[in-house]
Every structure is written in structure tokens, then in C-alpha cells.
CSV table of C-alpha atoms in Angstrom, one decimal:
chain,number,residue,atom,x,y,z
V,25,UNK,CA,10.9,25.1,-10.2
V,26,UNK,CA,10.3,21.6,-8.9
V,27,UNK,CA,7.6,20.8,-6.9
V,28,UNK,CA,7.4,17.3,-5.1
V,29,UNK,CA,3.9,16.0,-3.5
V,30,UNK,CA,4.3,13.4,-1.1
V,31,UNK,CA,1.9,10.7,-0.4
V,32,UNK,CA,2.3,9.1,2.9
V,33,UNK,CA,0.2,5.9,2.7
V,34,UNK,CA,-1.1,4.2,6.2
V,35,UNK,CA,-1.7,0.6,5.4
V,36,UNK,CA,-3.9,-1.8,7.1
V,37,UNK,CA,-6.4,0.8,8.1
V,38,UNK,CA,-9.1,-1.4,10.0
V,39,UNK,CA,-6.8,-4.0,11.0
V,40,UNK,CA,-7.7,-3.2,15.0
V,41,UNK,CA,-8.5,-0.5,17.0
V,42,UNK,CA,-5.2,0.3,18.0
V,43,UNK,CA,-3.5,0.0,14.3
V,44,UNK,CA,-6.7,2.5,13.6
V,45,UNK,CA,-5.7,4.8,16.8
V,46,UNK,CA,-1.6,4.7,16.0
V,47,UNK,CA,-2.8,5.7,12.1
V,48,UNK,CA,-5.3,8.6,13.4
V,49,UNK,CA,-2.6,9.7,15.6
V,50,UNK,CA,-0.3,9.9,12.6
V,51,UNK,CA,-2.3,12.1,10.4
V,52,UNK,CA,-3.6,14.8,13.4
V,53,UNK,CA,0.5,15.1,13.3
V,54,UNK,CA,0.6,15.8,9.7
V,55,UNK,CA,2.9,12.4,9.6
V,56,UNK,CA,0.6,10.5,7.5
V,57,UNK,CA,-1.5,11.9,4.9
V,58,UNK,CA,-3.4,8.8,3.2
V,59,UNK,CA,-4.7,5.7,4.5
V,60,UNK,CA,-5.3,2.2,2.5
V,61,UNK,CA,-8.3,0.4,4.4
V,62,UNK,CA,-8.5,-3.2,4.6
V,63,UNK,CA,-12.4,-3.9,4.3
V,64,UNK,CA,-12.2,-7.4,5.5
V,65,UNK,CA,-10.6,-5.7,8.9
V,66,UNK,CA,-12.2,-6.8,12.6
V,67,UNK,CA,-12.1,-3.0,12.7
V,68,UNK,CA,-12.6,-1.6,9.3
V,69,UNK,CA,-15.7,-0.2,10.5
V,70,UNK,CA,-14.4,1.5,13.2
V,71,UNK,CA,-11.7,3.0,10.6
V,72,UNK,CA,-14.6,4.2,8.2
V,73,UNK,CA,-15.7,6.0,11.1
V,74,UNK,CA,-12.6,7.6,11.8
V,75,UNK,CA,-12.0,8.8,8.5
V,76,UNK,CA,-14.9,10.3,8.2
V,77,UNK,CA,-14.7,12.0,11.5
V,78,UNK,CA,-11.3,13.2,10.5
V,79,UNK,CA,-11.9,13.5,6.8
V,80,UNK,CA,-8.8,11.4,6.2
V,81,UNK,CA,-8.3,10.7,2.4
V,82,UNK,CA,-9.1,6.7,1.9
V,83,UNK,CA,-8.7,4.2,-0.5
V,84,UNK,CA,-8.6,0.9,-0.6
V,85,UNK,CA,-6.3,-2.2,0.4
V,86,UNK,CA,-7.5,-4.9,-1.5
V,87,UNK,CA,-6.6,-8.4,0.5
V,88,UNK,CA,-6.3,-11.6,-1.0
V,89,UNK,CA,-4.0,-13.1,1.6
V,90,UNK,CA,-5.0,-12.9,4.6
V,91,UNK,CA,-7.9,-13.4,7.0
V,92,UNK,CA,-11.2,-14.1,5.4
V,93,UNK,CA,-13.3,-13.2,2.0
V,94,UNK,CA,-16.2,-10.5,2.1
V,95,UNK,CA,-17.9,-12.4,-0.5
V,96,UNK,CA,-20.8,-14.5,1.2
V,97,UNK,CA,-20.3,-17.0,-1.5
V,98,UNK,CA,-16.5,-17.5,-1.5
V,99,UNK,CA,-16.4,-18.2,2.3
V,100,UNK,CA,-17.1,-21.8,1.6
V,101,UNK,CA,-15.4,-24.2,-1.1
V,102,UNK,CA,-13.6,-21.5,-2.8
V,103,UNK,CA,-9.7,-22.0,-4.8
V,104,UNK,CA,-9.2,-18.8,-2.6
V,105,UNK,CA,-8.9,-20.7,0.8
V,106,UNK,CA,-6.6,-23.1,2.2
V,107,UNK,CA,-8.4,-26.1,4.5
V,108,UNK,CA,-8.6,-24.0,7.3
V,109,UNK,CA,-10.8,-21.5,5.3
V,110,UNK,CA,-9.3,-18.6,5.3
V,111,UNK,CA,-6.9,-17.0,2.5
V,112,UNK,CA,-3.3,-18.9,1.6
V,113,UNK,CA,-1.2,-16.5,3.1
V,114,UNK,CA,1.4,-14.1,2.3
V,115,UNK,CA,3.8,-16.9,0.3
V,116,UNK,CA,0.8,-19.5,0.4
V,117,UNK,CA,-0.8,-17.2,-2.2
V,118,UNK,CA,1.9,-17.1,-4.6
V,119,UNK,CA,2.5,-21.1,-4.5
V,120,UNK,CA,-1.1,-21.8,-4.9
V,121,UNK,CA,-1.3,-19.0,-8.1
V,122,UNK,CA,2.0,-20.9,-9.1
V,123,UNK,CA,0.4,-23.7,-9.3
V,124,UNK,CA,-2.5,-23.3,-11.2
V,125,UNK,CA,-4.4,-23.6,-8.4
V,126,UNK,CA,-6.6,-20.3,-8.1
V,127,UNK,CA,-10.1,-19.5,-10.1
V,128,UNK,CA,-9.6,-15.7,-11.2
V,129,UNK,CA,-13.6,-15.5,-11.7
V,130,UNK,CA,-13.1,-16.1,-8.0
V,131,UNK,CA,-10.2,-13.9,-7.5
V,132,UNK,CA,-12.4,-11.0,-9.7
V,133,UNK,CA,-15.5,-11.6,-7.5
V,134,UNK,CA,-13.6,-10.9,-4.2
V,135,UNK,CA,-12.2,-7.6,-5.5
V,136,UNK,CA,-15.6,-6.4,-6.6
V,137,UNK,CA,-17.2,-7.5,-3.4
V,138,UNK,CA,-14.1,-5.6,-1.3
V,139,UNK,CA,-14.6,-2.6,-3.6
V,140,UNK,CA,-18.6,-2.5,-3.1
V,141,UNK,CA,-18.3,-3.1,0.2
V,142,UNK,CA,-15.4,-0.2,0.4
V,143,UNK,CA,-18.1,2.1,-1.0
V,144,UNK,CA,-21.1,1.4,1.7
V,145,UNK,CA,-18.2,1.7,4.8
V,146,UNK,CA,-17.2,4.7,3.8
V,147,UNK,CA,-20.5,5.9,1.2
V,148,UNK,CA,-17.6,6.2,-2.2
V,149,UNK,CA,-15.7,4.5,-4.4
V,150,UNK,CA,-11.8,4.0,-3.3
V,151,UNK,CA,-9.7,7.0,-5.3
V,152,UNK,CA,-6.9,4.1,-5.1
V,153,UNK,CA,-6.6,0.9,-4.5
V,154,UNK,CA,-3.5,-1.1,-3.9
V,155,UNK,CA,-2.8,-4.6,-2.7
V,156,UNK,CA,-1.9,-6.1,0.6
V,157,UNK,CA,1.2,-8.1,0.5
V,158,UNK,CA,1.7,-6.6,-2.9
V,159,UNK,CA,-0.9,-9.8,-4.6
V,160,UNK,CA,-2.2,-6.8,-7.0
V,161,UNK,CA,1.3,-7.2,-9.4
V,162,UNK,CA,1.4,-11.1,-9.4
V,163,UNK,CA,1.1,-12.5,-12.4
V,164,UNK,CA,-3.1,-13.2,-13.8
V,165,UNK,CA,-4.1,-11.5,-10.8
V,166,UNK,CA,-2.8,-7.9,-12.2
V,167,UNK,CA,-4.8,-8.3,-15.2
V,168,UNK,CA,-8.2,-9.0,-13.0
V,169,UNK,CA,-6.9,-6.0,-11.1
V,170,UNK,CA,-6.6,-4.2,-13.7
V,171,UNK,CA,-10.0,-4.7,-14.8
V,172,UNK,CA,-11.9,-4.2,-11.6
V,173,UNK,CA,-9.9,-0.5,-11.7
V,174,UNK,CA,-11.2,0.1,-14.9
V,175,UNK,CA,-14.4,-0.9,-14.5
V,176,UNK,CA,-15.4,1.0,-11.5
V,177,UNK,CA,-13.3,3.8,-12.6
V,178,UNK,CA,-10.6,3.8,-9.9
V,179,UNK,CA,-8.0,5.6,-11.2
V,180,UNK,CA,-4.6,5.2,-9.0
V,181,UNK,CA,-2.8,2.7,-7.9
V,182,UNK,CA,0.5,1.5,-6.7
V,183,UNK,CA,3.4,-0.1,-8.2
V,184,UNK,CA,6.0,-1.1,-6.2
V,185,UNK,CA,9.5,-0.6,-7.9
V,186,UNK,CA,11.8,1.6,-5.4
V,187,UNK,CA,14.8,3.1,-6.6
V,188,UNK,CA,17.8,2.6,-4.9
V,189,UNK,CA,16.3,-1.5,-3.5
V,190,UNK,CA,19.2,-3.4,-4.8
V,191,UNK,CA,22.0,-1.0,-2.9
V,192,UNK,CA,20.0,-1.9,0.5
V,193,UNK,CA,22.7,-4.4,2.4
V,194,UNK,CA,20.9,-3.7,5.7
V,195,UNK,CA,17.7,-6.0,4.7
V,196,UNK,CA,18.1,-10.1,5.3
V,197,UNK,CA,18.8,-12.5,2.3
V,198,UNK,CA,15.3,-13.6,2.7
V,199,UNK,CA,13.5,-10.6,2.8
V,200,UNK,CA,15.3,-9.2,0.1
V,201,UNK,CA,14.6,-12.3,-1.8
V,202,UNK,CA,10.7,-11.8,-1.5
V,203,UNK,CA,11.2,-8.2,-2.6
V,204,UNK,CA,13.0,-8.6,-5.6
V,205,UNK,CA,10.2,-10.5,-6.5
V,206,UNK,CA,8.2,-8.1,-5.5
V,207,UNK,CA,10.0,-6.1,-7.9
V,208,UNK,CA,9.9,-8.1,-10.9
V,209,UNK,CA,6.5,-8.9,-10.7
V,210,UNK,CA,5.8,-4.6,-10.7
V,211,UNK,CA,7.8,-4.2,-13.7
V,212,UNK,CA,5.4,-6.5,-15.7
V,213,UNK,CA,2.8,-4.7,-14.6
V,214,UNK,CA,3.6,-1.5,-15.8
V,215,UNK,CA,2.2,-2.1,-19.0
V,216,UNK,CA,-1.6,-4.0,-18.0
V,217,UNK,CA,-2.1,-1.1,-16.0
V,218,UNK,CA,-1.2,1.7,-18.6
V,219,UNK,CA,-3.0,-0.5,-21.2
V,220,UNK,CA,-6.2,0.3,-19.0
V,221,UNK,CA,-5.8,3.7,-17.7
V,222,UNK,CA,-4.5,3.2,-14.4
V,223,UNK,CA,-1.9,5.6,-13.1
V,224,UNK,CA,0.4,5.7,-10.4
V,225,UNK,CA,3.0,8.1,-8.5
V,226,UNK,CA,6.1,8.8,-10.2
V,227,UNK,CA,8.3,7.6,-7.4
V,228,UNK,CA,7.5,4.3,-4.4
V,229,UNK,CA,9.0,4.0,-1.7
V,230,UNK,CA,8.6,2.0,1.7
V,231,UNK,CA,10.3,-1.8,1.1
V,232,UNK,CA,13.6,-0.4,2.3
V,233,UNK,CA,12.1,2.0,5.1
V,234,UNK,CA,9.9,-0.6,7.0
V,235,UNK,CA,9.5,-1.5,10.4
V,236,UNK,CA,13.1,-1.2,12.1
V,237,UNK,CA,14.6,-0.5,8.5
V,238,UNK,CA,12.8,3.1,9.1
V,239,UNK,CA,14.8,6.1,10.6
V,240,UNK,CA,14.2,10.0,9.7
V,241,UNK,CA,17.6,9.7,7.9
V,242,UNK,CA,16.7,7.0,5.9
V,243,UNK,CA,13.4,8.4,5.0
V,244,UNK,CA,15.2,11.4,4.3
V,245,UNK,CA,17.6,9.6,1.6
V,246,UNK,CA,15.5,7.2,0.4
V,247,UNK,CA,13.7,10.5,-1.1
V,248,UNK,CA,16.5,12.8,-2.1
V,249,UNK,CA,18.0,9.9,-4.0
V,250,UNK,CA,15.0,8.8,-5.9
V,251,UNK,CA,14.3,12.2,-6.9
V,252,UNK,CA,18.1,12.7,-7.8
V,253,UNK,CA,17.3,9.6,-10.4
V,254,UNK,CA,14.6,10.7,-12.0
V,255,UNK,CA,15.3,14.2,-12.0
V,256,UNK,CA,18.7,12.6,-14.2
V,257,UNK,CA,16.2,10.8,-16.9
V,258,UNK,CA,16.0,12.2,-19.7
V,259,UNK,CA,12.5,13.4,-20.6
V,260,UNK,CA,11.0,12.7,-24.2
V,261,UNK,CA,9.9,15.6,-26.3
V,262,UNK,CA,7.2,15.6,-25.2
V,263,UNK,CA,7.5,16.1,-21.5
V,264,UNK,CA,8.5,19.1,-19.7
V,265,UNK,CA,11.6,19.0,-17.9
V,266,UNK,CA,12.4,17.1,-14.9
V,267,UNK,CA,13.2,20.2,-13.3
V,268,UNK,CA,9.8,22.5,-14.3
V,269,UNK,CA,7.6,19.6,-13.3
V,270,UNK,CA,5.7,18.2,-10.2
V,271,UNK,CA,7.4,14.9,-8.7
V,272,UNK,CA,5.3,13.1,-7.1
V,273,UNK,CA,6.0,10.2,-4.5
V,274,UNK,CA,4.2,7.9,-2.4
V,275,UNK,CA,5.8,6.5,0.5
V,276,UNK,CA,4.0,3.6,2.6
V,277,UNK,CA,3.7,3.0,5.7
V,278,UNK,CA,2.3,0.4,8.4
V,279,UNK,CA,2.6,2.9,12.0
V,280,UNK,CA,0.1,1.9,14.9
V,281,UNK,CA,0.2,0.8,18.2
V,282,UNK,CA,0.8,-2.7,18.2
V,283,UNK,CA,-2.0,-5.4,18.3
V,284,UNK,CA,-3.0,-7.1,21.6
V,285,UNK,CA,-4.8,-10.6,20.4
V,286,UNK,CA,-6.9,-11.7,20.4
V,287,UNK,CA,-8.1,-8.3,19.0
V,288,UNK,CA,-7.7,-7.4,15.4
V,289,UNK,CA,-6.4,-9.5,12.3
V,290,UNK,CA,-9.6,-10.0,9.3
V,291,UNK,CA,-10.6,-13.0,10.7
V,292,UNK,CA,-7.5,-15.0,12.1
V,293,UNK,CA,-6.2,-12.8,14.7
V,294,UNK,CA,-3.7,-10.2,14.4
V,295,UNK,CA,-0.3,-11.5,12.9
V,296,UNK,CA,3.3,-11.0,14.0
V,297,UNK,CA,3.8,-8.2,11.8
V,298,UNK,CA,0.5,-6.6,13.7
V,299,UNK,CA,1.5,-7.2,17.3
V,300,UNK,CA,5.4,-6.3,16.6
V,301,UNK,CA,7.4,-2.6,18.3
V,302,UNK,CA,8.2,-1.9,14.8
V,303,UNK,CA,4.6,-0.4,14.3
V,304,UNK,CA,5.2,1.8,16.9
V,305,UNK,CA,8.4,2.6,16.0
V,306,UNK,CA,7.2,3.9,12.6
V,307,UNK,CA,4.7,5.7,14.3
V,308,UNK,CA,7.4,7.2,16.3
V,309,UNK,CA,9.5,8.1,13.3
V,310,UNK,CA,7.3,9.3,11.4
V,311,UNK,CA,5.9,11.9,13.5
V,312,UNK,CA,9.4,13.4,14.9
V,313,UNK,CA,9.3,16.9,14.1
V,314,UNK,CA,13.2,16.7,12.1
V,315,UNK,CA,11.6,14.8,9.7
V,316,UNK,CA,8.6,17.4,9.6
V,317,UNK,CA,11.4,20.3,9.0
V,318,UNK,CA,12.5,18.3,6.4
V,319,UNK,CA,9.9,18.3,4.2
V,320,UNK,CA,9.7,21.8,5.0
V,321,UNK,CA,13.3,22.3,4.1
V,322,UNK,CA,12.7,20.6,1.1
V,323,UNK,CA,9.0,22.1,0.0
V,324,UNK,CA,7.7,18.5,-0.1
V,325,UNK,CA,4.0,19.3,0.1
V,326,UNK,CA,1.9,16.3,1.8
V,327,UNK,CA,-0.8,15.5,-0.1
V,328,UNK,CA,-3.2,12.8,-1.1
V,329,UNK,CA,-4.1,10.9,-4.2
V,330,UNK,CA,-7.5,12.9,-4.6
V,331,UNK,CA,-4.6,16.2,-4.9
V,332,UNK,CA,-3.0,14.8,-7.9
């Protein structure tokens, strides 16, 4: 009998109070069970807090891109910032690794600092830790990444390759562009993170299913067709069967209540992406009770990386 367990990841966790609130709100629904929490946050905090209160499972969000550094000694004359002083950016990151422009001693001190700091917030380590904007698969960083994992024995992580990405027509020219990328940079991934222990869910999903992109019918598909594809691998001789085995999927997502500024952001403000309706529209979607049923229908069990 097949048994899927479904990871449904809140991201930006600490980003405001009102991201926080919209994420909470999510998992007292059973909409969301797993939150990624973004240490360098105005409210990560608050959002320690919370998941305590709630005992939400938490990992961590590492951020390289955005807002400021945790590190005391990076804040000032580091390769990490642009003349502004804070982080590059989403794409300012990737032209400024492209370039050759980046220390990764500086790179590895920030993760460590995020991940100790992770660990006082919230009083242990992160059971997973992912990477906002997706910096954790680019190429040098992933190996540092890698390494940080492995040394503070963080076992899970994400990888983002979603099946079924390339049949998406609904999503621009540009975004799709960034994606692919995206994409690319995950599959040569796979093997620095297997080459040091990491694991990951069997199944991502949550490129094609963001913001206004989400709908219960396109969660609902995005999942029975990735689990129709890897159900139609064929397992080595050494694995059970697709069909006798536990799937298991994570599926991110960024619901809240969007940002007011000047509250929120890690250090700049909140962005676009913060103070958009689409975050409350996936808050929206995600708890509607047909997609509940669903997974009911189904026997998708919600779970967290700490259940696999």
C-alpha cells in the first residue's frame, strides 16, 4: 500500500508579525505543517516564540540575499554586501557569485552564525535547513552548504527539482527563466549533498504553485502527477516497490498576511513579494477545507521533517 507524507513548508517565518500571524493561522488549520525561519527576520523572534508556543516543527531558512548578516563581523567590509550594506539581492547574488566576486570563508561564516543563532532563538539545532531564494544549490555555495549540514549534523534539506516545471505555460518567460535555473543548479547538487549525508524528500513542489499560480486544483495536480512519475520509475533491486513504499513530498509555501512597511523585511523593509495579495491568497488556498478532503481522500498524512 502506498503511503504519501506531505510536508507543507511555511517560508519566511520571522519576516514580520503579520507573515508570522498568516503562518500560525495556517498550521492551527492543519494547512501548513512545517515552517522555515529566517533568523535575520525584524520578527524572527517573535516567530521563535510562536513556535514554541504552538510547538510548530522549525527549521531553518538560511538567507544570503536579502536584508542584513547576523554575523557582527561581516556587517561591515564584507564580499557579502553591496555598497549599501546589505546582501546583493535575489539576482545581485548570482552575478556577484558569477563573477568571482564572493569570499566563501565569508559565505561559510554567515551560515554558521545563522545556524548558532537558529539554535539560541529557538534552544535546537534546525532539523532542515533550506535556502532563501534557492542560494543553497548555486554553484560553490552548495558545497559550503553542504558542509555546514554536515558539520552540525543537520540532516534534511531541500532540492528544488519539480516534476511536471517545464509543461507549466501559465508562468512568464522571465520567471520561468529564473527557475529553470533554479533547476539546473539543483540537479548539480544532488550529488554534493549525497556525497555528505544530506537527504531530502522524494518529491518538491511549490515553483509552479506560488502566489497567484496557486489554486486547490493545482495543488491537487501538481501532487497526483508527481506521484504518478515516480510511482512509474523503475526501482533498483534493491528498493522496494514504488507501490509498497512511503512517498514523501514537500511542498512550499509563502501564506501570510501581507506586510505593511515599514514593518518587517531583515533589515531593508519588507519587499514586494512581502507586501503582495498573493500571500494571502495562499493563505486562503491553502486552508479551504476541499483541499483538506483531499488529502483525506487521498491518505496524504501531514507531517514534518522530524516524522521522516
Amino acid at each position: 500500500m502506498l503511503q504519501v507524507k506531505l510536508i507543507v513548508t511555511g517560508d519566511d517565518f520571522g519576516y514580520c508579525p503579520r507573515r508570522n500571524q498568516g503562518i500560525v493561522d495556517c498550521f492551527l488549520a492543519g494547512a501548513v505543517s512545517n515552517v522555515s525561519l529566517l533568523v535575520n527576520g525584524s520578527a524572527a523572534a517573535d516567530a521563535a516564540e510562536l513556535a514554541r508556543r504552538y510547538n510548530i516543527p522549525i527549521g531553518l531558512h538560511a538567507n544570503l540575499s536579502e536584508g542584513s548578516p547576523v554575523c557582527e563581523v561581516l556587517k561591515t567590509n564584507s564580499s557579502l554586501l553591496n555598497q549599501d550594506g546589505f546582501f546583493h539581492g535575489k539576482m545581485g547574488f548570482r552575478t556577484a557569485l558569477s563573477k568571482g566576486l564572493l569570499n566563501m570563508s565569508e559565505v561559510k561564516q554567515e551560515l554558521k552564525a545563522q545556524v548558532e543563532l537558529f539554535h539560541e532563538l529557538t534552544g535546537h539545532l534546525p532539523p532542515h535547513m533550506d535556502g532563501h531564494q534557492h542560494v543553497h544549490v548555486l554553484p560553490e555555495v552548495r558545497h559550503i552548504f553542504a558542509e555546514v549540514l554536515e558539520e552540525y549534523g543537520i540532516k534534511y534539506t531541500r532540492v528544488p527539482i519539480e516534476p511536471g516545471l517545464h509543461k507549466c505555460d501559465w508562468i512568464p518567460p522571465s520567471l520561468m527563466e529564473f527557475y529553470l535555473g533554479v533547476e539546473e543548479d539543483s540537479f548539480n547538487t544532488v550529488d554534493v549533498f549525497t556525497s555528505h549525508g544530506i537527504r531530502w524528500p522524494d518529491i518538491y513542489i511549490g515553483l509552479t504553485t506560488m502566489g497567484k499560480n496557486m489554486s486547490v486544483s493545482n495543488i491537487r495536480s501538481a501532487i497526483d502527477s508527481a506521484i504518478t512519475e515516480f510511482m512509474s520509475k523503475a526501482p533498483s533491486p534493491t528498493e522496494p516497490t514504488p507501490q509498497s513504499r512511503t512517498i514523501t513530498i514537500e511542498l512550499m509555501v509563502h501564506p501570510g498576511y501581507p506586510s505593511v512597511p515599514p514593518v518587517g523585511g531583515c533589515g531593508e523593509g519588507p519587499d514586494d513579494f512581502s507586501q503582495s495579495w498573493e500571500r494571502l491568497h495562499e493563505l486562503q488556498t491553502l486552508t479551504n477545507p476541499e483541499l483538506q478532503s483531499h488529502y483525506k481522500t487521498r491518505s496524504i498524512q501531514l507531517c514534518s521533517f522530524k516524522d521522516l
